[in-house]
Amino acid sequence: MNIAIEGCSHGELDLIYEHIKRRQLEHNIKVDLLICCGDFQAIRDEFDLEEFCCPPKYKHYRDFKDYYHGIKEAPLLTVFVGGNHEAPSLLKELYFGGWVAKNIYYLGHSGVISVNGIRIAGVSGIYDHRDYPRGFFEARPYDESTKRSAYHVREFDIKKLELLKEPIDMFVSHDWPRGIEQWGDVEGLLRHKPHLRHDVEANRLGNPYTWMLLRKHKPRYWFAAHMHTRFEARVKHDEGETYFLALDKPIGRRSFLEFMQLEPSVPTSYFSKNSVDLFYDIEWLSILKANSHKMPMNAFSSAVELSLIEPNEEVKKQVLRALQDNSLERVMVNGKEMYKIKPPTENCIKNPKDQREMFMAMLKL
Ligand code: 5GP
Ligand code: MN
């Protein structure tokens, strides 16, 4: 599969798709999938725009609205996580992930999916230690404080991702896993971004919990954004290595988009070259099902660490049955059943709450 990776999008979809088109022509290839690492700015209307936090000069719709209204269409499957410049209400409604436009899929506050056998896990938002132990209390009407806390990564999402056991090909986050800069050219980074020195020297840059996930899951790839610079690192594990790549933002920068060829870690002959499909991840859905009653809604910081439940075989069976009962398209890949995520109808794009409710009803969450 040919994959394009993008750093912060900042709503510049036209420019990004234009670059991908040019690349396809120059190299005579088809790019199958675009991954966006946050600051996607899926701003639908004036309310989203009002709730979207950024310096005043950047407070504009940019391109998403036309894709949302179907005036333009994403030319390839686009999967994104959220960053710290987002419309909080839409992302909250799609907490478990979902379609924000035709061909544009939000991975959720945390999420795992597969694209033609490539297993992609991700987490949205940025780390802030004060909000990490809080629940999901933010809702409309947002105030100046909740507009911001809404995009801070929560313990509940990290703890669910921590429960994964099956191998992950690609992990996507907006801010960097803490300390990752030490595994690449940190001096070069500091020459380019001297204001980071203080945080780097205090080992305070990025999210300590995504670093824990990186060490635990050892994904083949980890993509991120947020620092507005290209940076690569290779983290050596006892077994294997994670290739980390952070990319820049689009306007006026060179390194915001990168292309690579990636094959599933478990090779399979099933997927044809012409069809790119999104699949539910059964292990992930089982984790959601086993822990949905644990989702914290508190505004205060909880004093005790969350303890989540590992899904047992019975939960996995229930998830499989739920997927079967939902008449989703099923394919067998290397003896494992996989279920396609249905493409969106116009109605489901306009009603993200319904998407969330249908998802919860399907899994009986
Ligand atoms: P954003 O586009 O998310 O508003 O901001 C990204 C900018 O903030 C980048 O230019 C990056 O250098 C800076 N930045 C992000 N996180 C940190 C951090 O933890 N420490 C410091 N010193 N700068 C940061
Ligand atoms: Mn950012």
XYZ file of C-alpha atoms and ligand atoms in Angstrom, residues 8 10 39 83-85 126 174 226 228, ligand 2:
11
model
C -0.725 19.126 11.344
C -4.714 23.067 9.924
C -4.959 19.812 14.148
C -4.839 17.599 17.963
C -5.188 20.762 20.028
C -6.875 22.806 17.308
C -2.245 16.528 23.638
C -0.590 14.522 17.720
C 2.425 19.281 16.742
C 5.883 22.051 13.411
Mn -0.804 21.155 17.672
